[in-house]
């Protein structure tokens, strides 16, 4: 499906969904939008998007609907509510959930969509608000190959690395794998900075020694300078990372796979939230170490 | 001190020390060598190095002595033994320990050297056997600024990133910071692969999605393909990594800094050794997860 002229719905227009919807309009799509807070739709409506009062109303007008909401419970509501997408979509409607959400929920949506004569893909993204704005997201997709092929040109409007990972739920599982890696990279980087400072080293000089070798990582190079500048503004919200870690941990437990590093990270970010720091960026974990709260 | 014509000692000629000594000979140094297993000195002796029967004998002939041995106890013996470097070095001898060893031992060596009219730097390296062979090591130095300045041209023969990190012990502390980061990156990468496989994903395809973004790291890109190929040959020995993690943990405890990720990594690599896998590469930790030993 080419974006030009396609009737595309977009539900959820926050820091991620907003710019993604904007790219689809720029690519020539006829865009239909719904979001809980209508104010967030202002700029895309000005750019030509059509506003709907309910997901149901939107679903009836579209061939493809993207969703980018907050938590699994929001996904449930949008997909399974009486005013939701599955109950109201036309036959053949293709639903694409780009929210990072539960793999088992993605499979339930896939099944329910099929039973209703619709289709569904899970397609969570990584790359943050910057990736959304620059259309450089990585998009990890789960679902049927032919559905993926149909929507792939649209996904390539939104992201750079677009890969079908397997059947329904596989996109979410891949995103969980991504978050597990980040948990290790971020926590290790933070503990090294805390160690370096306790040892009386200059942590910036330490970064010069360790960043280019076998300790190198994106988290080290991009996040630790922010930490050392005292910049804890959210690139990615700690509370959302905690949500992801909990989904990953639930999945791992359901699969009977013990992952002690993931367990540790979930415990640490639970502390972050308990300390009232969930609205800051993931790098704020550093403050808990410095404040002796670990 | 320029390498050409300098009288340089090298103690320890294993996978790291061997190629490092070779570079110093190539740069024109007059090299004196000692190693526990004389056989390991064969190629550098053929290249022109002078063999000595004891560290004491070697120390008497040199202006600078490098050491690259295995464990802190080996360092203690070479430096503090009656046949060791400190008791037998000439006034002004500059001792450079490139072994990854205890920061507190580095400080003791520094003090004892000063008391004996000698000088000492701690200068552990990262970059592995490949970095040693290609002279691309990162060298993290602790000690006096003027001693560092004197030996810096020699260090630049051996490595690419050569940084004075602070007073005695700072080189070792920086290396510990490096190992803490690696512990997080490696463990996170391994847990993500284990998770991906349990979820029925193709882990190589997962790597395509996650390697270039905010989860990216050297450990992910360089080590996980080896893991998936079943290649557990040592780039870096698991038993040596365990040694490093224990040093880091001891230091952190002495500084009263709780580092739960480091504690977890020490526990995991203790299991690796207990399972008789210490002679394999660090990536062998993956097998313990797969075998349900975690």
Coordinates of C-alpha atoms in Angstrom, one line a residue:
Chain A
X1 CA 0.0 0.0 0.0
X2 CA 1.5 3.3 -1.1
X3 CA 1.0 6.2 1.4
X4 CA -0.3 8.6 -1.3
X5 CA -4.1 8.6 -1.1
X6 CA -4.3 5.8 1.4
X7 CA -6.9 6.1 4.1
X8 CA -4.9 5.8 7.3
X9 CA -6.0 6.1 10.9
X10 CA -3.7 7.2 13.7
X11 CA -4.7 6.8 17.4
X12 CA -2.4 8.4 19.9
X13 CA -0.6 11.6 19.1
X14 CA 2.0 12.1 21.9
X15 CA 5.7 12.7 21.5
X16 CA 6.0 9.6 19.4
X17 CA 2.6 9.4 17.6
X18 CA 2.5 13.1 16.8
X19 CA 5.6 13.2 14.5
X20 CA 4.8 9.7 13.1
X21 CA 1.4 10.9 12.0
X22 CA 2.9 14.0 10.6
X23 CA 5.2 12.0 8.3
X24 CA 2.3 10.0 6.9
X25 CA 0.5 13.3 6.0
X26 CA 3.7 14.6 4.4
X27 CA 3.9 11.4 2.4
X28 CA 0.4 12.1 1.0
X29 CA -1.8 9.9 3.1
X30 CA -5.4 10.9 3.9
X31 CA -5.1 10.8 7.7
X32 CA -7.8 10.2 10.3
X33 CA -6.9 10.8 13.9
X34 CA -8.2 10.2 17.4
X35 CA -6.5 10.9 20.7
X36 CA -7.7 11.1 24.2
X37 CA -6.6 14.7 24.6
X38 CA -7.9 16.5 21.5
X39 CA -5.4 19.3 22.0
X40 CA -2.5 17.0 21.0
X41 CA -4.1 16.6 17.5
X42 CA -4.1 20.3 16.8
X43 CA -1.0 20.4 14.6
X44 CA -1.9 17.3 12.5
X45 CA -5.5 18.7 12.0
X46 CA -3.9 21.9 10.8
X47 CA -1.8 19.8 8.4
X48 CA -5.0 18.3 7.0
X49 CA -5.9 15.3 9.2
X50 CA -9.5 14.5 9.9
X51 CA -10.6 14.3 13.6
X52 CA -12.9 11.6 14.9
X53 CA -14.7 11.5 18.2
X54 CA -14.1 7.8 18.9
X55 CA -11.8 5.0 17.7
X56 CA -15.0 3.4 16.3
X57 CA -15.8 6.3 14.0
X58 CA -12.2 6.4 12.8
X59 CA -12.0 2.7 12.2
X60 CA -15.0 2.8 9.8
X61 CA -13.2 5.3 7.6
X62 CA -9.8 3.6 7.2
X63 CA -7.9 0.8 5.5
X64 CA -5.1 0.8 8.0
X65 CA -5.0 2.1 11.6
X66 CA -1.9 2.7 13.5
X67 CA -2.0 3.0 17.3
X68 CA 0.7 4.5 19.6
X69 CA -0.6 4.8 23.1
X70 CA 0.9 4.5 26.6
X71 CA 0.3 1.3 28.5
X72 CA -1.1 -2.2 27.7
X73 CA -4.4 -1.2 29.4
X74 CA -4.7 1.7 26.9
X75 CA -4.1 -0.8 24.1
X76 CA -6.8 -3.1 25.5
X77 CA -9.3 -0.2 25.6
X78 CA -8.6 1.0 22.1
X79 CA -8.7 -2.4 20.6
X80 CA -11.3 -4.3 22.7
X81 CA -13.6 -1.5 24.0
X82 CA -17.2 -1.4 22.6
X83 CA -16.1 1.9 20.9
X84 CA -12.9 0.2 20.0
X85 CA -11.1 -0.8 16.7
X86 CA -11.9 -4.5 16.5
X87 CA -15.7 -4.2 17.1
X88 CA -16.0 -1.4 14.6
X89 CA -13.4 -1.9 11.8
X90 CA -14.6 -2.8 8.3
X91 CA -13.7 -6.2 6.9
X92 CA -10.0 -6.4 6.0
X93 CA -9.0 -3.5 8.1
X94 CA -5.3 -3.8 9.0
X95 CA -4.4 -2.8 12.6
X96 CA -0.8 -1.9 13.5
X97 CA 0.0 -1.4 17.1
X98 CA 3.3 0.5 17.5
X99 CA 2.9 0.8 21.3
X100 CA 5.5 -1.2 23.3
X101 CA 3.1 -3.6 24.9
X102 CA 2.6 -7.2 26.1
X103 CA 3.5 -10.0 23.6
X104 CA 0.5 -12.0 24.8
X105 CA -1.8 -9.1 24.3
X106 CA -0.5 -8.7 20.8
X107 CA -1.4 -12.3 20.1
X108 CA -4.9 -11.9 21.6
X109 CA -5.4 -8.8 19.4
X110 CA -4.2 -10.8 16.4
X111 CA -6.7 -13.7 17.1
X112 CA -9.6 -11.4 17.9
X113 CA -8.9 -9.4 14.7
X114 CA -8.9 -12.5 12.6
X115 CA -12.1 -13.8 14.2
X116 CA -13.7 -10.4 13.3
X117 CA -12.5 -10.5 9.7
X118 CA -9.7 -8.0 10.3
X119 CA -6.0 -8.2 10.5
X120 CA -3.4 -7.1 13.0
X121 CA 0.4 -6.6 13.4
X122 CA 2.4 -5.7 16.4
X123 CA 5.1 -3.2 15.4
X124 CA 6.8 -1.5 18.4
X125 CA 9.5 0.9 17.7
X126 CA 12.8 2.0 19.1
X127 CA 14.7 5.2 18.6
X128 CA 12.8 7.6 20.9
X129 CA 11.3 10.9 20.1
X130 CA 14.3 11.9 18.0
X131 CA 13.8 8.8 15.9
X132 CA 10.1 9.6 15.5
X133 CA 10.9 13.2 14.4
X134 CA 13.6 12.2 12.0
X135 CA 11.8 9.1 10.7
X136 CA 14.8 6.9 11.7
X137 CA 12.9 4.5 14.0
X138 CA 13.7 0.9 14.2
X139 CA 10.4 -1.0 13.7
X140 CA 10.1 -4.6 14.9
X141 CA 7.1 -6.4 13.4
X142 CA 5.1 -9.5 14.4
X143 CA 2.3 -11.0 12.3
X144 CA 1.5 -12.5 8.9
X145 CA 4.0 -12.0 6.1
X146 CA 1.4 -10.7 3.6
X147 CA 0.1 -8.2 6.0
X148 CA 3.6 -7.0 6.7
X149 CA 4.3 -6.7 3.0
X150 CA 1.2 -4.6 2.5
X151 CA 2.0 -2.1 5.2
X152 CA 5.8 -2.1 4.7
X153 CA 5.8 1.0 2.5
X154 CA 4.0 2.9 5.2
X155 CA 6.4 1.7 7.9
X156 CA 9.3 2.8 5.7
X157 CA 7.9 6.3 5.8
X158 CA 8.2 6.2 9.6
X159 CA 11.4 4.3 10.2
X160 CA 14.8 3.1 8.7
X161 CA 15.2 -0.4 10.0
X162 CA 11.9 -2.3 9.4
X163 CA 12.1 -6.0 10.0
X164 CA 9.4 -8.7 10.2
X165 CA 10.6 -10.8 13.2
X166 CA 8.0 -13.6 13.1
X167 CA 4.4 -14.4 13.9
X168 CA 2.1 -12.2 16.1
X169 CA 3.8 -11.1 19.3
X170 CA 7.3 -11.4 17.8
X171 CA 7.6 -7.6 17.4
X172 CA 6.9 -7.1 21.1
X173 CA 9.3 -9.9 22.0
X174 CA 12.0 -8.3 20.0
X175 CA 11.4 -5.0 21.7
X176 CA 11.7 -6.8 25.0
X177 CA 15.0 -8.2 23.9
X178 CA 16.1 -4.7 23.1
X179 CA 15.0 -3.4 26.5
X180 CA 16.9 -6.2 28.3
X181 CA 20.1 -5.2 26.5
X182 CA 19.6 -1.5 27.4
X183 CA 18.9 -2.5 31.1
X184 CA 22.4 -4.1 31.2
X185 CA 24.2 -1.4 29.3
X186 CA 22.6 1.5 31.2
X187 CA 23.0 -0.1 34.7
X188 CA 26.6 -1.1 34.0
X189 CA 27.5 2.4 32.7
X190 CA 25.9 4.0 35.8
X191 CA 27.7 1.7 38.2
X192 CA 31.0 2.4 36.5
X193 CA 30.5 6.1 36.9
X194 CA 29.5 5.7 40.5
X195 CA 32.6 3.5 41.1
X196 CA 34.9 6.0 39.3
X197 CA 33.7 8.9 41.4
X198 CA 34.0 7.0 44.6
X199 CA 37.6 6.1 43.6
X200 CA 38.4 9.8 43.1
X201 CA 38.7 9.6 39.4
X202 CA 37.5 12.2 36.9
X203 CA 34.6 10.3 35.3
X204 CA 34.9 12.3 32.0
X205 CA 38.5 11.2 31.7
X206 CA 37.4 7.7 32.4
X207 CA 34.9 7.9 29.6
X208 CA 37.8 8.9 27.3
X209 CA 39.6 5.7 28.2
X210 CA 36.7 3.2 28.1
X211 CA 34.3 4.5 25.4
X212 CA 36.0 3.3 22.2
X213 CA 36.9 -0.3 23.2
X214 CA 35.1 -3.4 24.2
X215 CA 33.1 -1.5 26.9
X216 CA 31.7 0.8 24.3
X217 CA 27.9 1.3 24.0
X218 CA 25.3 3.8 22.9
X219 CA 24.2 4.2 26.5
X220 CA 27.8 4.9 27.7
X221 CA 28.5 7.5 24.9
X222 CA 25.1 9.2 24.8
X223 CA 23.7 8.9 28.4
X224 CA 26.7 9.2 30.7
X225 CA 27.7 12.8 29.6
X226 CA 24.1 13.8 30.4
X227 CA 24.4 12.1 33.8
X228 CA 27.6 13.9 34.6
X229 CA 26.0 17.2 33.5
X230 CA 23.2 16.6 35.9
X231 CA 20.7 16.4 33.0
X232 CA 18.0 14.0 33.9
X233 CA 15.4 15.2 31.4
X234 CA 13.6 12.4 29.7
X235 CA 14.9 11.1 26.4
X236 CA 13.0 8.0 27.5
X237 CA 10.8 8.1 30.6
X238 CA 11.9 6.0 33.5
X239 CA 8.3 5.1 34.2
X240 CA 7.9 3.7 30.7
X241 CA 11.1 1.8 30.9
X242 CA 9.8 0.2 34.2
X243 CA 6.6 -0.7 32.3
X244 CA 8.7 -2.4 29.6
X245 CA 10.9 -4.2 32.1
X246 CA 7.8 -5.6 33.9
X247 CA 6.4 -6.8 30.6
X248 CA 9.7 -8.5 29.8
X249 CA 9.9 -10.0 33.2
X250 CA 6.3 -11.3 33.1
X251 CA 7.1 -12.9 29.7
X252 CA 10.3 -14.4 30.9
X253 CA 8.5 -15.9 33.9
X254 CA 5.7 -17.3 31.7
X255 CA 8.4 -18.9 29.5
X256 CA 10.2 -20.2 32.7
X257 CA 13.4 -18.4 31.8
X258 CA 15.3 -17.0 34.8
X259 CA 17.0 -13.7 33.9
X260 CA 18.6 -12.3 37.0
X261 CA 19.9 -9.1 35.4
X262 CA 16.4 -8.3 34.1
X263 CA 15.0 -9.0 37.7
X264 CA 17.6 -6.6 39.1
X265 CA 16.8 -3.9 36.6
X266 CA 13.1 -4.2 37.4
X267 CA 13.9 -3.9 41.1
X268 CA 16.1 -0.8 40.5
X269 CA 13.5 1.0 38.3
X270 CA 10.8 0.2 40.8
X271 CA 12.9 2.1 43.3
X272 CA 13.2 5.0 40.8
X273 CA 9.4 5.2 40.6
X274 CA 8.9 4.8 44.3
X275 CA 11.3 7.7 44.8
X276 CA 9.0 9.8 42.6
X277 CA 11.5 10.0 39.7
X278 CA 9.5 8.1 37.1
X279 CA 8.8 11.3 35.1
X280 CA 12.6 11.8 34.5
X281 CA 14.8 10.0 32.0
X282 CA 16.1 6.5 32.5
X283 CA 19.5 7.9 33.4
X284 CA 18.0 9.2 36.6
X285 CA 18.8 5.7 38.1
X286 CA 22.3 7.3 38.7
X287 CA 20.8 9.6 41.4
X288 CA 19.6 6.7 43.4
X289 CA 23.1 5.3 43.6
X290 CA 24.5 8.8 44.5
X291 CA 21.8 9.3 47.2
X292 CA 22.5 5.9 48.8
X293 CA 19.0 4.6 48.0
X294 CA 20.2 1.4 46.3
Chain B
X1 CA 62.3 8.3 26.9
X2 CA 62.6 7.3 23.3
X3 CA 62.4 3.5 22.7
X4 CA 65.5 3.5 20.5
X5 CA 68.4 2.3 22.6
X6 CA 66.4 2.4 25.8
X7 CA 67.2 -0.4 28.3
X8 CA 63.8 -1.9 28.9
X9 CA 62.8 -4.9 30.9
X10 CA 59.7 -7.0 30.2
X11 CA 58.4 -9.6 32.7
X12 CA 55.7 -11.9 31.5
X13 CA 55.5 -12.9 27.9
X14 CA 52.0 -14.5 27.5
X15 CA 49.4 -13.7 24.9
X16 CA 49.5 -10.0 26.0
X17 CA 53.1 -9.5 27.1
X18 CA 54.6 -11.4 24.2
X19 CA 53.4 -9.1 21.4
X20 CA 53.9 -6.0 23.5
X21 CA 57.6 -6.9 24.1
X22 CA 57.9 -7.6 20.4
X23 CA 56.7 -4.0 19.6
X24 CA 59.3 -2.6 21.9
X25 CA 62.1 -4.6 20.1
X26 CA 60.8 -3.4 16.7
X27 CA 60.9 0.2 18.0
X28 CA 64.6 -0.3 18.7
X29 CA 64.7 -0.9 22.4
X30 CA 67.3 -3.0 24.0
X31 CA 65.0 -5.5 25.6
X32 CA 65.6 -7.6 28.7
X33 CA 63.1 -10.4 29.5
X34 CA 62.1 -12.7 32.2
X35 CA 59.1 -15.1 32.3
X36 CA 58.2 -18.1 34.5
X37 CA 58.1 -20.4 31.5
X38 CA 61.3 -19.7 29.5
X39 CA 59.8 -21.3 26.4
X40 CA 57.4 -18.3 26.0
X41 CA 60.4 -16.0 25.6
X42 CA 61.7 -18.0 22.6
X43 CA 60.5 -15.7 19.9
X44 CA 61.6 -12.4 21.6
X45 CA 65.0 -13.9 22.3
X46 CA 65.3 -14.8 18.6
X47 CA 64.3 -11.2 17.9
X48 CA 67.2 -10.0 20.0
X49 CA 66.0 -9.8 23.6
X50 CA 68.4 -10.7 26.4
X51 CA 67.2 -13.4 28.8
X52 CA 67.6 -13.2 32.6
X53 CA 67.2 -16.0 35.2
X54 CA 65.5 -13.8 37.8
X55 CA 63.6 -10.5 37.9
X56 CA 66.4 -9.3 40.2
X57 CA 69.0 -9.8 37.5
X58 CA 66.8 -8.1 34.9
X59 CA 66.0 -5.2 37.2
X60 CA 69.7 -4.4 37.6
X61 CA 70.2 -3.9 33.8
X62 CA 67.2 -1.7 33.0
X63 CA 65.9 1.9 33.2
X64 CA 62.3 0.9 32.8
X65 CA 60.6 -2.5 33.5
X66 CA 57.2 -3.5 32.3
X67 CA 55.3 -6.3 33.9
X68 CA 52.3 -8.2 32.5
X69 CA 51.6 -11.3 34.6
X70 CA 48.4 -13.1 35.6
X71 CA 47.0 -12.5 39.1
X72 CA 47.7 -10.0 41.9
X73 CA 49.6 -12.7 43.7
X74 CA 52.0 -13.0 40.7
X75 CA 52.4 -9.2 40.8
X76 CA 53.2 -9.3 44.6
X77 CA 55.8 -12.0 44.0
X78 CA 57.5 -10.1 41.1
X79 CA 57.5 -6.8 42.9
X80 CA 58.0 -7.7 46.6
X81 CA 59.9 -11.1 46.5
X82 CA 63.5 -11.2 47.6
X83 CA 64.4 -11.8 44.0
X84 CA 61.9 -9.2 43.0
X85 CA 62.0 -5.8 41.2
X86 CA 61.8 -3.4 44.1
X87 CA 64.5 -5.0 46.2
X88 CA 66.9 -5.2 43.3
X89 CA 66.2 -2.2 41.0
X90 CA 68.8 0.5 40.6
X91 CA 68.0 4.0 41.9
X92 CA 65.5 5.8 39.7
X93 CA 64.2 2.6 38.0
X94 CA 60.7 3.1 36.6
X95 CA 58.4 0.1 37.1
X96 CA 55.2 -0.1 35.0
X97 CA 52.7 -2.8 35.9
X98 CA 50.4 -3.4 32.9
X99 CA 48.7 -6.4 34.7
X100 CA 45.1 -5.8 35.6
X101 CA 45.4 -6.0 39.4
X102 CA 44.3 -4.5 42.7
X103 CA 44.2 -0.7 43.0
X104 CA 45.4 -1.1 46.7
X105 CA 48.3 -3.2 45.6
X106 CA 49.2 -0.6 43.0
X107 CA 49.4 2.0 45.7
X108 CA 51.5 -0.3 47.9
X109 CA 53.9 -0.8 45.0
X110 CA 54.1 2.9 44.4
X111 CA 54.9 3.6 48.1
X112 CA 57.4 0.8 48.4
X113 CA 59.1 1.9 45.2
X114 CA 59.4 5.5 46.4
X115 CA 60.8 4.3 49.7
X116 CA 63.5 2.3 47.8
X117 CA 64.4 5.3 45.6
X118 CA 62.5 3.8 42.6
X119 CA 59.3 4.9 40.8
X120 CA 56.2 3.0 39.8
X121 CA 53.1 3.4 37.6
X122 CA 50.0 1.2 37.3
X123 CA 49.1 0.9 33.6
X124 CA 46.6 -1.8 32.9
X125 CA 45.4 -2.2 29.3
X126 CA 42.2 -3.1 27.5
X127 CA 41.9 -4.4 23.9
X128 CA 42.8 -8.0 24.4
X129 CA 45.2 -10.1 22.5
X130 CA 44.2 -8.4 19.2
X131 CA 44.9 -5.0 20.7
X132 CA 48.3 -6.3 21.9
X133 CA 49.2 -7.7 18.5
X134 CA 48.1 -4.6 16.6
X135 CA 49.4 -2.1 19.2
X136 CA 46.0 -0.6 19.5
X137 CA 45.6 -1.1 23.3
X138 CA 43.9 1.4 25.6
X139 CA 46.3 2.1 28.4
X140 CA 45.0 3.5 31.7
X141 CA 47.7 5.0 33.9
X142 CA 48.0 5.9 37.5
X143 CA 51.0 7.6 39.1
X144 CA 53.1 10.7 39.0
X145 CA 52.7 13.0 36.1
X146 CA 56.5 13.3 35.4
X147 CA 56.9 9.5 35.4
X148 CA 54.0 9.2 33.0
X149 CA 55.5 11.8 30.7
X150 CA 58.9 10.0 30.7
X151 CA 57.4 6.6 29.8
X152 CA 54.6 7.9 27.5
X153 CA 56.6 7.5 24.2
X154 CA 57.0 3.8 25.1
X155 CA 53.4 3.4 26.0
X156 CA 52.5 4.9 22.6
X157 CA 54.5 2.1 21.0
X158 CA 52.1 -0.4 22.7
X159 CA 48.7 1.4 22.5
X160 CA 46.6 4.0 20.8
X161 CA 44.6 5.6 23.7
X162 CA 47.1 6.4 26.5
X163 CA 45.7 8.5 29.3
X164 CA 47.0 9.4 32.8
X165 CA 44.0 8.9 35.0
X166 CA 45.3 10.2 38.3
X167 CA 47.6 9.2 41.2
X168 CA 48.8 5.7 41.9
X169 CA 46.0 3.1 41.7
X170 CA 43.9 5.3 39.2
X171 CA 44.9 3.1 36.3
X172 CA 43.6 0.0 38.0
X173 CA 40.4 1.8 39.2
X174 CA 39.8 2.9 35.6
X175 CA 40.2 -0.6 34.4
X176 CA 37.7 -1.7 37.0
X177 CA 35.2 0.8 35.7
X178 CA 35.8 -0.6 32.3
X179 CA 35.1 -4.2 33.5
X180 CA 31.9 -3.1 35.3
X181 CA 30.6 -1.7 32.1
X182 CA 31.4 -4.9 30.2
X183 CA 29.7 -7.0 32.9
X184 CA 26.5 -5.1 32.2
X185 CA 26.8 -5.1 28.4
X186 CA 27.7 -8.7 28.2
X187 CA 25.1 -10.0 30.7
X188 CA 22.4 -7.9 29.1
X189 CA 23.3 -9.1 25.6
X190 CA 23.3 -12.7 26.7
X191 CA 20.0 -12.5 28.6
X192 CA 18.4 -10.9 25.5
X193 CA 19.6 -13.7 23.3
X194 CA 18.3 -16.3 25.8
X195 CA 15.0 -14.4 26.0
X196 CA 14.7 -14.2 22.2
X197 CA 15.3 -17.9 21.7
X198 CA 12.8 -18.8 24.4
X199 CA 10.3 -16.6 22.6
X200 CA 10.8 -18.5 19.4
X201 CA 12.6 -15.6 17.6
X202 CA 15.5 -15.9 15.3
X203 CA 18.2 -14.3 17.4
X204 CA 20.3 -13.2 14.4
X205 CA 17.3 -11.4 13.0
X206 CA 16.8 -9.8 16.4
X207 CA 20.4 -8.6 16.3
X208 CA 19.6 -6.9 13.0
X209 CA 16.8 -4.9 14.7
X210 CA 18.6 -4.0 17.9
X211 CA 22.3 -3.5 17.1
X212 CA 22.3 -0.1 15.5
X213 CA 20.1 1.8 18.0
X214 CA 20.2 2.7 21.7
X215 CA 20.9 -1.0 22.6
X216 CA 24.0 -1.0 20.6
X217 CA 27.3 -2.1 22.1
X218 CA 30.6 -3.7 21.2
X219 CA 29.7 -6.8 23.3
X220 CA 26.4 -7.2 21.3
X221 CA 28.0 -6.8 17.9
X222 CA 31.2 -8.7 18.5
X223 CA 30.3 -11.3 21.0
X224 CA 26.7 -12.4 20.2
X225 CA 27.5 -13.7 16.7
X226 CA 30.2 -15.9 18.4
X227 CA 27.7 -17.1 21.0
X228 CA 25.2 -18.0 18.3
X229 CA 27.9 -19.8 16.3
X230 CA 28.7 -21.9 19.4
X231 CA 32.1 -20.3 19.5
X232 CA 33.3 -20.0 23.1
X233 CA 37.0 -19.8 22.4
X234 CA 38.7 -17.2 24.7
X235 CA 39.0 -13.7 23.3
X236 CA 39.2 -13.0 27.0
X237 CA 39.3 -15.8 29.6
X238 CA 36.2 -16.1 31.8
X239 CA 38.5 -16.9 34.8
X240 CA 40.4 -13.6 34.3
X241 CA 37.2 -11.7 34.0
X242 CA 36.1 -13.3 37.3
X243 CA 39.4 -12.2 38.8
X244 CA 38.7 -8.6 37.7
X245 CA 35.1 -8.6 38.9
X246 CA 36.3 -9.8 42.3
X247 CA 38.9 -7.0 42.5
X248 CA 36.3 -4.5 41.5
X249 CA 33.8 -5.8 44.1
X250 CA 36.5 -5.8 46.8
X251 CA 37.3 -2.2 45.9
X252 CA 33.7 -1.1 45.9
X253 CA 33.1 -2.8 49.3
X254 CA 36.2 -1.0 50.7
X255 CA 34.7 2.3 49.4
X256 CA 31.3 1.4 50.8
X257 CA 29.6 1.6 47.4
X258 CA 26.9 -1.0 46.8
X259 CA 26.9 -2.0 43.1
X260 CA 24.3 -4.7 42.7
X261 CA 25.0 -5.4 39.0
X262 CA 28.6 -5.9 39.8
X263 CA 27.6 -8.3 42.6
X264 CA 25.4 -10.2 40.3
X265 CA 28.1 -10.5 37.6
X266 CA 30.6 -11.8 40.2
X267 CA 28.0 -14.4 41.2
X268 CA 27.4 -15.5 37.6
X269 CA 31.1 -15.8 36.7
X270 CA 31.7 -17.7 39.9
X271 CA 29.2 -20.2 38.6
X272 CA 31.0 -20.2 35.3
X273 CA 34.2 -21.2 37.0
X274 CA 32.5 -23.7 39.3
X275 CA 31.1 -25.4 36.2
X276 CA 34.7 -25.8 34.9
X277 CA 34.3 -23.3 32.1
X278 CA 36.8 -20.6 33.3
X279 CA 39.2 -21.5 30.5
X280 CA 36.7 -20.5 27.9
X281 CA 35.8 -16.9 26.8
X282 CA 33.6 -14.6 28.8
X283 CA 30.7 -15.3 26.3
X284 CA 30.5 -18.8 27.8
X285 CA 28.2 -17.4 30.4
X286 CA 25.5 -17.9 27.8
X287 CA 25.8 -21.7 28.1
X288 CA 25.0 -21.6 31.8
X289 CA 21.7 -19.9 31.0
X290 CA 21.0 -22.4 28.2
X291 CA 21.8 -25.3 30.5
X292 CA 19.5 -24.1 33.2
X293 CA 22.4 -23.5 35.7
X294 CA 21.5 -19.9 36.5

